[in-house]
Amino acid sequence: MADDLDRVRDHYRAAGLAERLKMALAVFGSEEERLKPEQLATLDQFHTRGLAATAELAKLAGITADMSVLDVGSGVGGPARFLAAAYGCEVTGVDLSEPFVEAANYLTARTGQAAKVSFKTGSALALPFDDGGFDVVLLQHVAMNIADRPLLYREIRRMLKPGGKFAAFDVVLNGGDPLYPVPWAKTPAESFLLTAAATCEAIEAAGFRMLVQQDDTADAKTWFAALRASGPPPSLNLGVVMGPGFADFAANLGRNLMEGRLGVLTAVFEAVPVKS
């Protein structure tokens, strides 16, 4: 398992990320200029369909202002900042990548949200929080990097209060071998995809009851087609975070979806008592 985590950590190492972000954000003025979370949406939503997908998942999960939300695999913190701004809830992010957590804290300081949003470095397989501290856990485009799904979902279940919600938005195997590299993996060695059915089965086995399941593959394909037709990306894009090769990674994900090799699953679950 340590080798798997090391490969994933290397994929998201992102050396010099904070400095790249500072240079890219100069288009908004000096460091003292306070930014709005939506100004960062083209570079801080590290999943298919970006901010729209985060907003839809939050609505399905029923997030409200009095809730405490955990974003597992929080990247550079875009979903956490959006949730805090949109709902007024407290959001904690956790990510395996130290550069991502450093960048998330920097961007959150720039948006003035540090009182509501915080981040920690840690593994999704050993979450650094006490049991039962959160009302909702979000997991967006993260599970594809994790081989031990039973342990991942047990850890998420451990984080939730009784009746808490787990909202997942992940890429799944559909009908063929994926083409690599993709945004979460340069090779199959750090990619651990399951089908939608196998994903839901593993989640329910960890102590969850399914509330919502959606196949969002068609929406993802439409989004990629629109991206392709829109021409060059804006100056603030995920290439700032992941490096200049990211455009090829994203293009391969789009091709995998268009060719039916991969799909996109949205699902919300409720924590239920675990049988001892």
Short mmCIF file of C-alpha atoms in Angstrom, two decimals:
data_model
loop_
_atom_site.label_atom_id
_atom_site.label_comp_id
_atom_site.label_asym_id
_atom_site.label_seq_id
_atom_site.Cartn_x
_atom_site.Cartn_y
_atom_site.Cartn_z
CA MET A 1 0.00 0.00 0.00
CA ALA A 2 2.91 2.34 0.75
CA ASP A 3 4.17 1.97 -2.83
CA ASP A 4 0.72 2.86 -4.18
CA LEU A 5 0.57 5.99 -2.00
CA ASP A 6 4.09 7.01 -2.99
CA ARG A 7 3.22 6.78 -6.70
CA VAL A 8 0.09 8.85 -6.20
CA ARG A 9 1.97 11.40 -4.04
CA ASP A 10 4.60 11.70 -6.81
CA HIS A 11 1.89 12.30 -9.42
CA TYR A 12 0.60 15.30 -7.44
CA ARG A 13 3.97 16.56 -6.22
CA ALA A 14 3.56 19.86 -8.13
CA ALA A 15 6.94 21.38 -7.25
CA GLY A 16 6.89 25.18 -7.13
CA LEU A 17 3.10 25.32 -7.22
CA ALA A 18 2.66 28.23 -4.80
CA GLU A 19 5.03 30.42 -6.83
CA ARG A 20 3.28 29.51 -10.10
CA LEU A 21 -0.05 30.48 -8.56
CA LYS A 22 1.29 33.82 -7.35
CA MET A 23 2.56 34.60 -10.85
CA ALA A 24 -0.69 33.53 -12.52
CA LEU A 25 -2.87 35.50 -10.11
CA ALA A 26 -0.95 38.69 -10.83
CA VAL A 27 -3.61 39.30 -13.53
CA PHE A 28 -5.93 40.26 -10.63
CA GLY A 29 -3.57 42.84 -9.17
CA SER A 30 -1.38 42.89 -6.08
CA GLU A 31 -1.19 40.24 -3.35
CA GLU A 32 -3.30 42.49 -1.15
CA GLU A 33 -6.26 42.34 -3.56
CA ARG A 34 -8.98 40.09 -2.11
CA LEU A 35 -10.27 37.56 -4.65
CA LYS A 36 -13.71 36.01 -5.03
CA PRO A 37 -13.84 32.19 -5.06
CA GLU A 38 -15.47 32.21 -8.52
CA GLN A 39 -12.46 34.05 -9.97
CA LEU A 40 -10.40 30.92 -9.30
CA ALA A 41 -12.89 28.40 -10.72
CA THR A 42 -10.94 27.65 -13.91
CA LEU A 43 -7.90 26.45 -11.95
CA ASP A 44 -9.14 25.15 -8.60
CA GLN A 45 -11.93 22.69 -9.49
CA PHE A 46 -9.91 19.57 -10.25
CA HIS A 47 -12.65 17.39 -11.74
CA THR A 48 -14.90 16.98 -14.78
CA ARG A 49 -17.44 19.81 -15.29
CA GLY A 50 -15.65 21.96 -12.69
CA LEU A 51 -17.69 24.27 -10.50
CA ALA A 52 -21.04 23.13 -11.92
CA ALA A 53 -20.39 19.58 -10.75
CA THR A 54 -19.44 20.75 -7.24
CA ALA A 55 -22.59 22.86 -7.00
CA GLU A 56 -24.82 19.99 -8.11
CA LEU A 57 -23.19 17.52 -5.72
CA ALA A 58 -23.59 19.94 -2.79
CA LYS A 59 -27.28 20.36 -3.61
CA LEU A 60 -27.80 16.59 -3.75
CA ALA A 61 -26.06 16.22 -0.38
CA GLY A 62 -28.37 18.81 1.20
CA ILE A 63 -25.61 20.98 2.65
CA THR A 64 -26.77 23.79 4.96
CA ALA A 65 -25.09 26.61 6.88
CA ASP A 66 -24.99 24.74 10.22
CA MET A 67 -23.12 21.74 8.81
CA SER A 68 -19.50 20.70 9.07
CA VAL A 69 -18.19 19.36 5.75
CA LEU A 70 -15.07 17.31 5.02
CA ASP A 71 -13.64 17.35 1.47
CA VAL A 72 -11.39 14.29 1.05
CA GLY A 73 -8.77 14.82 -1.65
CA SER A 74 -9.36 18.56 -1.54
CA GLY A 75 -6.66 19.50 -4.08
CA VAL A 76 -5.99 23.23 -4.06
CA GLY A 77 -9.26 23.84 -2.21
CA GLY A 78 -11.71 25.12 -4.82
CA PRO A 79 -14.74 23.04 -3.74
CA ALA A 80 -14.13 23.88 -0.06
CA ARG A 81 -14.04 27.63 -0.77
CA PHE A 82 -17.15 27.39 -2.96
CA LEU A 83 -19.15 25.50 -0.30
CA ALA A 84 -18.21 27.98 2.43
CA ALA A 85 -19.13 30.94 0.23
CA ALA A 86 -22.37 29.44 -1.11
CA TYR A 87 -23.74 27.88 2.09
CA GLY A 88 -21.88 29.52 4.98
CA CYS A 89 -20.84 26.11 6.33
CA GLU A 90 -17.46 25.20 7.82
CA VAL A 91 -15.32 23.11 5.48
CA THR A 92 -12.18 21.09 6.18
CA GLY A 93 -10.08 19.76 3.32
CA VAL A 94 -7.53 16.95 3.48
CA ASP A 95 -5.09 16.01 0.73
CA LEU A 96 -2.11 13.68 0.35
CA SER A 97 -0.08 16.34 -1.50
CA GLU A 98 1.75 18.85 0.70
CA PRO A 99 2.16 21.34 -2.21
CA PHE A 100 -1.59 21.18 -2.82
CA VAL A 101 -2.35 21.90 0.84
CA GLU A 102 0.13 24.79 0.84
CA ALA A 103 -1.53 26.17 -2.31
CA ALA A 104 -5.01 25.66 -0.82
CA ASN A 105 -4.07 27.69 2.26
CA TYR A 106 -2.56 30.44 0.09
CA LEU A 107 -5.64 30.70 -2.15
CA THR A 108 -7.96 30.67 0.87
CA ALA A 109 -6.02 33.54 2.41
CA ARG A 110 -6.41 35.42 -0.89
CA THR A 111 -10.21 34.96 -0.73
CA GLY A 112 -10.36 35.88 2.97
CA GLN A 113 -12.06 32.62 3.98
CA ALA A 114 -9.62 31.22 6.55
CA ALA A 115 -12.20 31.51 9.35
CA LYS A 116 -14.49 29.03 7.59
CA VAL A 117 -12.11 26.88 5.51
CA SER A 118 -9.03 24.92 6.61
CA PHE A 119 -6.80 22.20 5.18
CA LYS A 120 -4.61 19.37 6.45
CA THR A 121 -2.12 17.07 4.80
CA GLY A 122 -3.11 13.44 5.21
CA SER A 123 -4.03 10.15 3.57
CA ALA A 124 -7.62 9.27 2.71
CA LEU A 125 -6.79 5.82 4.14
CA ALA A 126 -5.87 7.21 7.59
CA LEU A 127 -7.83 10.44 7.93
CA PRO A 128 -6.32 12.70 10.64
CA PHE A 129 -9.59 13.48 12.46
CA ASP A 130 -11.60 12.05 15.36
CA ASP A 131 -14.58 9.80 14.72
CA GLY A 132 -17.97 11.30 13.88
CA GLY A 133 -16.97 14.92 13.45
CA PHE A 134 -18.68 15.76 10.15
CA ASP A 135 -22.20 16.02 8.73
CA VAL A 136 -21.14 15.55 5.09
CA VAL A 137 -18.10 14.07 3.35
CA LEU A 138 -17.38 14.93 -0.29
CA LEU A 139 -15.16 12.83 -2.56
CA GLN A 140 -14.67 14.16 -6.09
CA HIS A 141 -12.43 12.40 -8.63
CA VAL A 142 -10.30 10.86 -5.87
CA ALA A 143 -11.22 7.17 -5.59
CA MET A 144 -9.58 6.41 -8.95
CA ASN A 145 -6.20 6.79 -7.19
CA ILE A 146 -7.00 4.40 -4.32
CA ALA A 147 -6.59 0.64 -4.55
CA ASP A 148 -7.98 -0.24 -1.11
CA ARG A 149 -11.56 0.90 -1.60
CA PRO A 150 -12.97 -0.96 1.44
CA LEU A 151 -10.55 0.93 3.72
CA LEU A 152 -11.26 4.25 1.96
CA TYR A 153 -15.01 3.94 2.47
CA ARG A 154 -14.65 2.71 6.07
CA GLU A 155 -12.53 5.77 6.84
CA ILE A 156 -15.18 8.05 5.32
CA ARG A 157 -17.87 6.24 7.30
CA ARG A 158 -15.80 6.78 10.48
CA MET A 159 -15.77 10.55 9.85
CA LEU A 160 -19.55 10.91 9.75
CA LYS A 161 -22.06 11.66 12.46
CA PRO A 162 -25.03 9.26 12.67
CA GLY A 163 -27.17 9.82 9.58
CA GLY A 164 -24.43 11.86 7.90
CA LYS A 165 -24.15 12.00 4.10
CA PHE A 166 -21.39 10.84 1.80
CA ALA A 167 -21.43 12.44 -1.68
CA ALA A 168 -19.23 10.86 -4.38
CA PHE A 169 -18.41 12.10 -7.88
CA ASP A 170 -15.92 9.81 -9.58
CA VAL A 171 -14.72 8.42 -12.86
CA VAL A 172 -15.61 4.74 -13.32
CA LEU A 173 -14.77 1.93 -15.71
CA ASN A 174 -17.32 1.54 -18.47
CA GLY A 175 -16.47 -0.58 -21.47
CA GLY A 176 -12.81 -0.91 -22.32
CA ASP A 177 -9.23 -0.25 -21.28
CA PRO A 178 -8.54 3.46 -20.62
CA LEU A 179 -5.97 5.38 -22.62
CA TYR A 180 -3.20 6.95 -20.50
CA PRO A 181 -2.03 9.45 -19.32
CA VAL A 182 -5.16 10.87 -17.68
CA PRO A 183 -5.46 13.66 -15.08
CA TRP A 184 -5.11 11.31 -12.10
CA ALA A 185 -2.49 8.92 -13.50
CA LYS A 186 0.31 8.90 -16.04
CA THR A 187 0.18 5.08 -16.23
CA PRO A 188 -2.11 2.26 -15.06
CA ALA A 189 0.24 1.75 -12.07
CA GLU A 190 -1.40 4.61 -10.13
CA SER A 191 -4.95 4.13 -11.44
CA PHE A 192 -7.46 1.88 -9.64
CA LEU A 193 -10.76 2.22 -11.46
CA LEU A 194 -13.92 0.25 -10.64
CA THR A 195 -17.24 0.05 -12.44
CA ALA A 196 -20.14 2.12 -11.09
CA ALA A 197 -21.79 -1.02 -9.73
CA ALA A 198 -18.62 -2.20 -7.98
CA THR A 199 -18.06 1.29 -6.54
CA CYS A 200 -21.57 1.48 -5.06
CA GLU A 201 -21.30 -2.09 -3.73
CA ALA A 202 -18.04 -1.27 -1.94
CA ILE A 203 -19.52 1.91 -0.43
CA GLU A 204 -22.65 0.16 0.85
CA ALA A 205 -20.52 -2.62 2.36
CA ALA A 206 -18.75 0.01 4.48
CA GLY A 207 -21.99 1.02 6.25
CA PHE A 208 -23.94 3.21 3.86
CA ARG A 209 -27.42 3.24 2.32
CA MET A 210 -27.74 4.67 -1.18
CA LEU A 211 -29.97 7.73 -1.55
CA VAL A 212 -29.07 8.90 -5.08
CA GLN A 213 -27.27 7.32 -8.04
CA GLN A 214 -26.80 9.11 -11.37
CA ASP A 215 -24.89 8.26 -14.52
CA ASP A 216 -23.43 11.68 -15.46
CA THR A 217 -21.40 10.42 -18.41
CA ALA A 218 -23.54 12.22 -21.02
CA ASP A 219 -23.14 15.57 -19.22
CA ALA A 220 -19.38 15.01 -18.99
CA LYS A 221 -19.15 14.25 -22.72
CA THR A 222 -21.11 17.42 -23.52
CA TRP A 223 -18.78 19.44 -21.30
CA PHE A 224 -15.66 18.06 -22.99
CA ALA A 225 -17.12 18.69 -26.44
CA ALA A 226 -17.83 22.31 -25.48
CA LEU A 227 -14.29 22.71 -24.14
CA ARG A 228 -12.85 21.35 -27.38
CA ALA A 229 -14.96 23.75 -29.44
CA SER A 230 -14.15 26.81 -27.32
CA GLY A 231 -10.52 27.10 -28.48
CA PRO A 232 -7.47 27.81 -26.30
CA PRO A 233 -8.04 27.64 -22.52
CA PRO A 234 -8.02 30.78 -20.33
CA SER A 235 -4.68 31.82 -18.81
CA LEU A 236 -5.87 30.53 -15.43
CA ASN A 237 -6.34 26.82 -16.02
CA LEU A 238 -5.45 23.50 -14.43
CA GLY A 239 -2.16 23.49 -16.32
CA VAL A 240 -0.97 26.10 -13.81
CA VAL A 241 -1.48 23.48 -11.08
CA MET A 242 -0.45 20.26 -12.86
CA GLY A 243 2.06 21.55 -15.40
CA PRO A 244 2.02 22.04 -19.21
CA GLY A 245 1.25 18.36 -19.94
CA PHE A 246 -2.14 18.59 -18.29
CA ALA A 247 -3.93 19.49 -21.54
CA ASP A 248 -2.96 16.10 -22.99
CA PHE A 249 -4.12 14.33 -19.80
CA ALA A 250 -7.52 16.05 -20.00
CA ALA A 251 -7.84 15.34 -23.73
CA ASN A 252 -7.34 11.63 -23.05
CA LEU A 253 -10.03 11.68 -20.36
CA GLY A 254 -12.40 13.28 -22.85
CA ARG A 255 -11.53 10.66 -25.48
CA ASN A 256 -12.02 7.83 -22.95
CA LEU A 257 -15.50 9.16 -22.19
CA MET A 258 -16.41 9.70 -25.85
CA GLU A 259 -15.29 6.17 -26.77
CA GLY A 260 -17.24 4.60 -23.90
CA ARG A 261 -14.15 3.35 -22.07
CA LEU A 262 -14.93 5.38 -18.94
CA GLY A 263 -18.02 6.89 -17.31
CA VAL A 264 -18.87 9.35 -14.53
CA LEU A 265 -20.78 8.38 -11.41
CA THR A 266 -22.58 10.72 -9.03
CA ALA A 267 -24.00 9.15 -5.86
CA VAL A 268 -25.09 10.18 -2.37
CA PHE A 269 -25.24 7.79 0.58
CA GLU A 270 -26.44 7.96 4.17
CA ALA A 271 -24.39 6.51 7.02
CA VAL A 272 -26.17 3.63 8.72
CA PRO A 273 -25.22 1.67 11.88
CA VAL A 274 -22.39 -0.78 11.19
CA LYS A 275 -23.01 -4.35 12.31
CA SER A 276 -20.35 -5.52 14.78
#
